[in-house]
Short mmCIF file of C-alpha atoms in Angstrom, two decimals:
data_model
loop_
_atom_site.label_atom_id
_atom_site.label_comp_id
_atom_site.label_asym_id
_atom_site.label_seq_id
_atom_site.Cartn_x
_atom_site.Cartn_y
_atom_site.Cartn_z
CA UNK T 1 -10.20 -34.03 -19.60
CA UNK T 2 -9.25 -35.94 -16.46
CA UNK T 3 -11.87 -37.90 -14.51
CA UNK T 4 -12.24 -39.44 -11.06
CA UNK T 5 -13.42 -42.97 -10.28
CA UNK T 6 -13.99 -44.76 -6.99
CA UNK T 7 -12.81 -48.36 -6.59
CA UNK T 8 -13.80 -50.64 -3.72
CA UNK T 9 -11.06 -53.09 -2.74
CA UNK T 10 -11.82 -56.56 -1.38
CA UNK T 11 -10.76 -55.44 2.08
CA UNK T 12 -13.48 -52.77 1.99
CA UNK T 13 -11.13 -49.80 1.50
CA UNK T 14 -12.10 -47.24 -1.15
CA UNK T 15 -9.41 -45.96 -3.49
CA UNK T 16 -9.81 -42.85 -5.64
CA UNK T 17 -8.33 -43.08 -9.13
CA UNK T 18 -7.47 -40.14 -11.35
CA UNK T 19 -7.70 -41.06 -15.05
CA UNK T 20 -6.37 -38.98 -17.94
CA UNK T 21 -4.92 -39.31 -21.41
CA UNK T 22 -1.23 -38.49 -21.78
CA UNK T 23 -0.88 -35.81 -24.50
CA UNK T 24 2.40 -37.27 -25.81
CA UNK T 25 1.79 -41.02 -25.85
CA UNK T 26 -1.98 -40.61 -26.35
CA UNK T 27 -2.44 -43.51 -23.88
CA UNK T 28 -4.92 -43.53 -21.05
CA UNK T 29 -3.09 -43.23 -17.73
CA UNK T 30 -4.24 -43.53 -14.14
CA UNK T 31 -2.99 -42.96 -10.61
CA UNK T 32 -4.63 -44.10 -7.33
CA UNK T 33 -5.06 -41.97 -4.17
CA UNK T 34 -6.10 -42.79 -0.65
CA UNK T 35 -8.42 -39.79 -0.31
CA UNK T 36 -10.88 -38.11 -2.65
CA UNK T 37 -9.44 -34.69 -1.80
CA UNK T 38 -5.93 -35.74 -2.90
CA UNK T 39 -7.30 -37.16 -6.16
CA UNK T 40 -9.29 -34.00 -6.89
CA UNK T 41 -6.23 -31.84 -6.21
CA UNK T 42 -4.17 -33.99 -8.57
CA UNK T 43 -6.82 -33.67 -11.29
CA UNK T 44 -6.86 -29.88 -10.82
CA UNK T 45 -3.06 -29.87 -11.19
CA UNK T 46 -3.36 -31.99 -14.34
CA UNK T 47 -5.85 -29.57 -15.86
CA UNK T 48 -3.57 -26.64 -15.02
CA UNK T 49 -0.55 -28.30 -16.64
CA UNK T 50 -1.94 -29.71 -19.86
CA UNK T 51 -2.26 -33.27 -18.49
CA UNK T 52 1.55 -33.62 -18.58
CA UNK T 53 2.68 -35.61 -15.54
CA UNK T 54 6.23 -34.22 -15.59
CA UNK T 55 4.90 -30.69 -15.39
CA UNK T 56 2.54 -31.65 -12.57
CA UNK T 57 5.43 -33.09 -10.54
CA UNK T 58 7.48 -29.92 -11.05
CA UNK T 59 4.48 -27.76 -10.18
CA UNK T 60 3.71 -29.70 -6.98
CA UNK T 61 7.36 -29.54 -5.90
CA UNK T 62 7.31 -25.78 -6.28
CA UNK T 63 4.03 -25.48 -4.42
CA UNK T 64 4.91 -27.77 -1.52
CA UNK T 65 8.50 -26.70 -0.95
CA UNK T 66 9.79 -24.46 1.80
CA UNK T 67 9.28 -20.72 2.30
CA UNK T 68 6.49 -18.30 1.44
CA UNK T 69 4.16 -18.74 -1.48
CA UNK T 70 3.89 -16.05 -4.14
CA UNK T 71 0.50 -15.11 -2.71
CA UNK T 72 1.95 -14.63 0.78
CA UNK T 73 4.76 -12.48 -0.64
CA UNK T 74 2.26 -10.24 -2.46
CA UNK T 75 -0.09 -9.96 0.53
CA UNK T 76 2.78 -8.92 2.80
CA UNK T 77 4.04 -6.37 0.28
CA UNK T 78 0.64 -4.74 -0.26
CA UNK T 79 -0.05 -4.63 3.48
CA UNK T 80 3.16 -2.62 4.01
CA UNK T 81 2.49 0.06 1.38
CA UNK T 82 2.29 3.60 2.74
CA UNK T 83 1.06 6.74 1.03
CA UNK T 84 -0.93 4.84 -1.60
CA UNK T 85 -4.46 5.88 -2.57
CA UNK T 86 -7.12 3.50 -1.29
CA UNK T 87 -8.44 3.09 -4.83
CA UNK T 88 -4.98 2.19 -6.15
CA UNK T 89 -4.42 -0.34 -3.36
CA UNK T 90 -7.81 -1.92 -4.01
CA UNK T 91 -6.96 -2.26 -7.72
CA UNK T 92 -3.65 -3.92 -6.87
CA UNK T 93 -5.37 -6.46 -4.64
CA UNK T 94 -8.01 -7.09 -7.32
CA UNK T 95 -5.38 -7.64 -10.04
CA UNK T 96 -3.45 -10.05 -7.83
CA UNK T 97 -6.53 -12.08 -6.92
CA UNK T 98 -7.84 -12.27 -10.47
CA UNK T 99 -4.65 -12.64 -12.52
CA UNK T 100 -1.72 -13.75 -10.32
CA UNK T 101 -3.03 -16.06 -7.59
CA UNK T 102 -4.84 -18.58 -9.85
CA UNK T 103 -1.64 -19.33 -11.81
CA UNK T 104 1.23 -18.55 -9.42
CA UNK T 105 -0.28 -17.96 -5.98
CA UNK T 106 0.50 -21.40 -4.50
CA UNK T 107 4.01 -21.63 -5.97
CA UNK T 108 6.79 -21.23 -3.41
CA UNK T 109 8.44 -17.91 -4.23
CA UNK T 110 11.95 -19.34 -3.97
CA UNK T 111 11.08 -21.95 -6.62
CA UNK T 112 9.50 -19.43 -9.01
CA UNK T 113 11.50 -19.17 -12.24
CA UNK T 114 11.79 -16.55 -14.94
CA UNK T 115 10.26 -19.07 -17.36
CA UNK T 116 7.24 -19.36 -15.05
CA UNK T 117 6.76 -15.59 -15.14
CA UNK T 118 7.23 -15.35 -18.92
CA UNK T 119 4.75 -18.16 -19.55
CA UNK T 120 2.25 -16.65 -17.16
CA UNK T 121 2.40 -13.09 -18.51
CA UNK T 122 2.19 -14.24 -22.12
CA UNK T 123 -0.96 -16.15 -21.25
CA UNK T 124 -2.80 -13.19 -19.72
CA UNK T 125 -5.89 -12.31 -21.76
CA UNK T 126 -5.68 -8.58 -21.04
CA UNK T 127 -4.40 -5.49 -22.80
CA UNK T 128 -0.62 -4.88 -22.78
CA UNK T 129 -1.12 -1.88 -20.49
CA UNK T 130 -3.08 -3.97 -17.99
CA UNK T 131 -0.49 -6.77 -18.25
CA UNK T 132 2.20 -4.21 -17.42
CA UNK T 133 0.28 -3.09 -14.31
CA UNK T 134 -0.29 -6.69 -13.17
CA UNK T 135 3.39 -7.51 -13.69
CA UNK T 136 4.32 -4.44 -11.64
CA UNK T 137 2.37 -5.85 -8.66
CA UNK T 138 4.27 -9.15 -8.86
CA UNK T 139 7.69 -7.61 -9.49
CA UNK T 140 7.43 -4.98 -6.74
CA UNK T 141 6.28 -7.67 -4.28
CA UNK T 142 9.26 -9.89 -5.12
CA UNK T 143 11.53 -6.82 -4.79
CA UNK T 144 10.26 -6.31 -1.25
CA UNK T 145 10.93 -9.98 -0.43
CA UNK T 146 14.50 -9.63 -1.78
CA UNK T 147 15.06 -6.44 0.21
CA UNK T 148 13.89 -8.16 3.39
CA UNK T 149 16.16 -11.14 2.81
CA UNK T 150 13.39 -13.64 2.09
CA UNK T 151 14.40 -14.17 -1.55
CA UNK T 152 17.71 -14.20 -3.37
CA UNK T 153 16.53 -12.61 -6.59
CA UNK T 154 13.50 -11.10 -8.32
CA UNK T 155 12.89 -13.37 -11.31
CA UNK T 156 10.13 -11.06 -12.61
CA UNK T 157 12.51 -8.13 -13.06
CA UNK T 158 12.88 -7.16 -16.71
CA UNK T 159 10.17 -9.49 -18.01
CA UNK T 160 8.22 -7.58 -20.63
CA UNK T 161 4.50 -8.03 -21.31
CA UNK T 162 3.61 -8.95 -24.90
CA UNK T 163 3.44 -6.07 -27.35
CA UNK T 164 -0.04 -5.06 -28.55
CA UNK T 165 -1.36 -6.79 -31.64
CA UNK T 166 -3.91 -4.58 -33.36
CA UNK T 167 -6.70 -6.68 -34.82
CA UNK T 168 -9.17 -3.90 -35.56
CA UNK T 169 -11.45 -5.10 -32.76
CA UNK T 170 -9.93 -2.84 -30.10
CA UNK T 171 -11.99 -0.15 -28.42
CA UNK T 172 -11.93 3.15 -30.26
CA UNK T 173 -12.88 6.54 -28.89
CA UNK T 174 -16.02 8.13 -30.30
CA UNK T 175 -15.50 11.75 -31.33
CA UNK T 176 -18.78 13.65 -31.20
CA UNK T 177 -19.35 16.62 -33.48
CA UNK T 178 -20.34 20.07 -32.23
CA UNK T 179 -23.87 19.50 -33.50
CA UNK T 180 -24.13 16.14 -31.73
CA UNK T 181 -22.91 17.67 -28.47
CA UNK T 182 -25.48 20.45 -28.76
CA UNK T 183 -28.22 17.88 -29.33
CA UNK T 184 -27.13 15.82 -26.31
CA UNK T 185 -27.11 18.90 -24.07
CA UNK T 186 -30.50 20.02 -25.38
CA UNK T 187 -32.07 16.66 -24.49
CA UNK T 188 -30.40 16.35 -21.06
CA UNK T 189 -32.81 16.50 -18.08
CA UNK T 190 -32.56 19.88 -16.35
CA UNK T 191 -31.18 18.49 -13.08
CA UNK T 192 -28.15 17.11 -14.98
CA UNK T 193 -27.79 19.76 -17.69
CA UNK T 194 -25.20 21.92 -15.91
CA UNK T 195 -22.89 18.94 -15.44
CA UNK T 196 -23.37 17.90 -19.08
CA UNK T 197 -22.46 21.41 -20.29
CA UNK T 198 -19.32 21.42 -18.17
CA UNK T 199 -18.17 17.95 -19.26
CA UNK T 200 -18.71 18.76 -22.92
CA UNK T 201 -16.85 22.07 -22.79
CA UNK T 202 -13.88 21.44 -20.48
CA UNK T 203 -12.60 17.90 -21.06
CA UNK T 204 -12.61 17.26 -17.30
CA UNK T 205 -12.69 13.68 -16.07
CA UNK T 206 -16.03 12.76 -14.52
CA UNK T 207 -14.52 12.34 -11.05
CA UNK T 208 -12.93 15.81 -11.31
CA UNK T 209 -16.10 17.55 -12.52
CA UNK T 210 -18.32 16.12 -9.80
CA UNK T 211 -15.77 17.01 -7.09
CA UNK T 212 -15.82 20.74 -7.94
CA UNK T 213 -17.04 23.04 -5.18
CA UNK T 214 -18.10 26.67 -5.08
CA UNK T 215 -14.66 27.77 -3.87
CA UNK T 216 -13.14 26.27 -7.04
CA UNK T 217 -15.05 28.70 -9.24
CA UNK T 218 -13.94 32.21 -10.28
CA UNK T 219 -14.34 34.67 -13.16
CA UNK T 220 -11.50 36.19 -15.16
CA UNK T 221 -11.29 39.79 -16.40
CA UNK T 222 -13.10 38.88 -19.62
CA UNK T 223 -16.04 37.32 -17.82
CA UNK T 224 -15.07 33.71 -18.46
CA UNK T 225 -15.53 31.07 -15.76
CA UNK T 226 -12.33 29.51 -14.42
CA UNK T 227 -12.34 26.16 -12.63
CA UNK T 228 -9.61 25.07 -10.22
CA UNK T 229 -9.24 21.27 -10.28
CA UNK T 230 -7.97 20.32 -6.81
CA UNK T 231 -9.60 16.97 -6.01
CA UNK T 232 -11.43 14.04 -7.59
CA UNK T 233 -13.80 11.30 -6.55
CA UNK T 234 -12.12 7.92 -6.16
CA UNK T 235 -13.53 4.47 -5.55
CA UNK T 236 -12.38 1.00 -4.52
CA UNK T 237 -14.73 -0.92 -6.79
CA UNK T 238 -18.15 -0.68 -5.12
CA UNK T 239 -20.89 1.93 -5.33
CA UNK T 240 -20.58 2.85 -1.65
CA UNK T 241 -16.79 3.16 -1.60
CA UNK T 242 -16.44 6.65 -3.11
CA UNK T 243 -14.20 9.17 -1.39
CA UNK T 244 -12.49 12.48 -2.24
CA UNK T 245 -8.81 12.23 -3.08
CA UNK T 246 -6.07 13.79 -5.15
CA UNK T 247 -6.59 14.14 -8.92
CA UNK T 248 -5.18 11.37 -11.12
CA UNK T 249 -1.74 12.95 -11.69
CA UNK T 250 0.25 15.89 -10.35
CA UNK T 251 -0.45 17.70 -13.63
CA UNK T 252 -4.18 17.14 -13.08
CA UNK T 253 -4.17 19.92 -10.48
CA UNK T 254 -4.86 22.75 -12.91
CA UNK T 255 -7.00 25.73 -13.90
CA UNK T 256 -9.46 25.21 -16.75
CA UNK T 257 -11.10 28.21 -18.40
CA UNK T 258 -14.44 27.98 -20.18
CA UNK T 259 -15.18 29.92 -23.34
CA UNK T 260 -17.46 32.95 -23.10
CA UNK T 261 -20.39 31.09 -24.67
CA UNK T 262 -19.88 28.04 -22.44
CA UNK T 263 -19.62 30.28 -19.37
CA UNK T 264 -22.91 31.97 -20.28
CA UNK T 265 -24.60 28.58 -20.80
CA UNK T 266 -23.34 27.21 -17.48
CA UNK T 267 -23.96 30.19 -15.17
CA UNK T 268 -27.73 29.62 -14.69
CA UNK T 269 -26.95 26.21 -13.16
CA UNK T 270 -24.49 27.58 -10.60
CA UNK T 271 -26.67 30.10 -8.77
CA UNK T 272 -26.79 29.85 -4.99
CA UNK T 273 -23.79 27.50 -4.70
CA UNK T 274 -21.89 28.15 -1.45
CA UNK T 275 -18.11 27.88 -1.13
CA UNK T 276 -18.16 24.33 0.31
CA UNK T 277 -21.07 23.08 -1.79
CA UNK T 278 -20.52 20.77 -4.73
CA UNK T 279 -21.43 22.49 -8.00
CA UNK T 280 -23.60 19.57 -9.12
CA UNK T 281 -25.70 17.45 -6.78
CA UNK T 282 -28.79 15.27 -6.67
CA UNK T 283 -30.78 15.16 -3.44
CA UNK T 284 -28.01 17.18 -1.79
CA UNK T 285 -25.26 14.68 -2.63
CA UNK T 286 -22.73 14.39 -5.42
CA UNK T 287 -23.87 12.61 -8.59
CA UNK T 288 -22.35 9.10 -8.91
CA UNK T 289 -21.22 8.04 -12.36
CA UNK T 290 -23.80 5.27 -12.63
CA UNK T 291 -26.71 7.61 -11.84
CA UNK T 292 -25.56 10.14 -14.45
CA UNK T 293 -25.08 7.33 -16.96
CA UNK T 294 -28.53 5.79 -16.41
CA UNK T 295 -30.61 8.90 -15.84
CA UNK T 296 -28.91 11.46 -18.09
CA UNK T 297 -26.40 10.05 -20.56
CA UNK T 298 -28.31 7.05 -21.94
CA UNK T 299 -31.62 8.89 -22.21
CA UNK T 300 -30.02 11.98 -23.82
CA UNK T 301 -28.23 9.89 -26.46
CA UNK T 302 -31.47 8.15 -27.36
CA UNK T 303 -33.46 11.40 -27.53
CA UNK T 304 -30.74 13.06 -29.62
CA UNK T 305 -30.65 10.15 -32.06
CA UNK T 306 -26.98 9.32 -31.37
CA UNK T 307 -26.33 5.74 -32.50
CA UNK T 308 -22.52 5.51 -32.24
CA UNK T 309 -22.59 4.26 -28.61
CA UNK T 310 -20.22 6.83 -27.04
CA UNK T 311 -19.28 6.65 -23.36
CA UNK T 312 -19.38 9.59 -20.96
CA UNK T 313 -15.57 9.67 -21.18
CA UNK T 314 -15.91 10.33 -24.91
CA UNK T 315 -16.96 13.88 -24.01
CA UNK T 316 -13.33 14.33 -22.93
CA UNK T 317 -12.05 12.79 -26.17
CA UNK T 318 -14.42 14.97 -28.21
CA UNK T 319 -13.23 18.13 -26.43
CA UNK T 320 -9.61 17.26 -27.12
CA UNK T 321 -10.46 16.58 -30.76
CA UNK T 322 -12.22 19.93 -31.15
CA UNK T 323 -9.24 21.79 -29.67
CA UNK T 324 -6.72 20.07 -31.94
CA UNK T 325 -8.82 20.58 -35.07
CA UNK T 326 -9.11 24.25 -34.14
CA UNK T 327 -5.32 24.48 -34.20
CA UNK T 328 -4.61 24.54 -30.45
CA UNK T 329 -1.00 23.33 -29.89
CA UNK T 330 -0.64 19.81 -28.51
CA UNK T 331 1.19 20.94 -25.35
CA UNK T 332 -1.69 23.28 -24.43
CA UNK T 333 -4.25 20.53 -24.97
CA UNK T 334 -2.14 18.25 -22.78
CA UNK T 335 -2.06 20.86 -20.01
CA UNK T 336 -5.81 21.49 -20.24
CA UNK T 337 -6.59 17.77 -20.01
CA UNK T 338 -4.21 17.29 -17.07
CA UNK T 339 -2.16 14.55 -18.73
CA UNK T 340 0.96 13.39 -16.90
CA UNK T 341 3.05 14.11 -20.01
CA UNK T 342 2.58 15.32 -23.56
CA UNK T 343 3.42 11.78 -24.72
CA UNK T 344 0.06 10.65 -23.33
CA UNK T 345 -1.69 13.29 -25.41
CA UNK T 346 0.25 12.45 -28.55
CA UNK T 347 -0.42 8.71 -28.12
CA UNK T 348 -4.16 9.30 -27.70
CA UNK T 349 -4.79 12.08 -30.19
CA UNK T 350 -1.75 12.37 -32.44
CA UNK T 351 -3.62 10.72 -35.32
CA UNK T 352 -5.95 13.72 -35.42
CA UNK T 353 -3.08 16.03 -36.43
CA UNK T 354 -3.13 14.95 -40.07
CA UNK T 355 -2.02 18.29 -41.48
CA UNK T 356 0.94 18.93 -39.18
CA UNK T 357 3.62 17.59 -41.50
CA UNK T 358 2.32 19.53 -44.51
CA UNK T 359 2.06 22.69 -42.42
CA UNK T 360 5.64 22.24 -41.22
CA UNK T 361 6.81 21.83 -44.82
CA UNK T 362 4.95 24.97 -45.94
CA UNK T 363 6.74 27.04 -43.29
CA UNK T 364 10.03 26.32 -45.08
CA UNK T 365 8.86 27.93 -48.37
#
């Protein structure tokens, strides 16, 4: 831990001295500065570089050299993006500010090395998937700088985030039984019950379900309700930033059919809905996730005696689980859930197909 001391010279001038212990020699070391600000900056650099003076010198050279900083490169790149969802752009900015700028933001892009990127990405305390997304922001920004002639090469290209290490502490989906789902629906307040029925029986994402309008609803020849998923609520990170946009993936634009029993249970909550009306509202407006969570989900779980702490999104997981256990082929489940590819479905739910290999073997007899 470095410290700062003030020293008054005989001539009345105050010097500011940074004091730290060298990690290699174990000796206390100091360096004087003319201003307090310069000393504090040096101490911050020491803390960021393990109190190793050689690393601090290299770091400062990179930061104070010529050309744009990494932060400037990223800001310019993000500002030029066209055709990107507002929510996606907001997430990119947030990832850069939280995970890239503190470590690499002040480094001059032309002095950034592959070793810098590898060290940085291996030090991120996030999931491998999130690390991949953060790296994509950096790499695409450097690509833009190369394309515009501001950089010679993209040193982040090809750097891989660390592979996942499963410790047993990772988040696991909660798969609710049919009985548990029935109990949750039974204890849901009436104003939210229609939405709860739909979420539990379709596997729709919350943003898709709450964006449904009367014109998205039809009935097939067997009397089953059919929902056309055409839009979804998006947000940029604040409660007041919600807007209607495209569903999550191209495959998310789909038709989802309810069973006969689910259709019968849902119909009473859809009466009087006009073509441009949302199917589910509160005080004439769509139901934000946080309101449904606080006023319907949490209270229903408690009343139903559910102690496994499921999330609202676990209704989607539970629906997928029920379909697979009923023998519905994986590719049909993938299509119903609107996954971008069947690989996503297999990765998420493949472990539920425990009898597939035995079934395949029996077909050969």
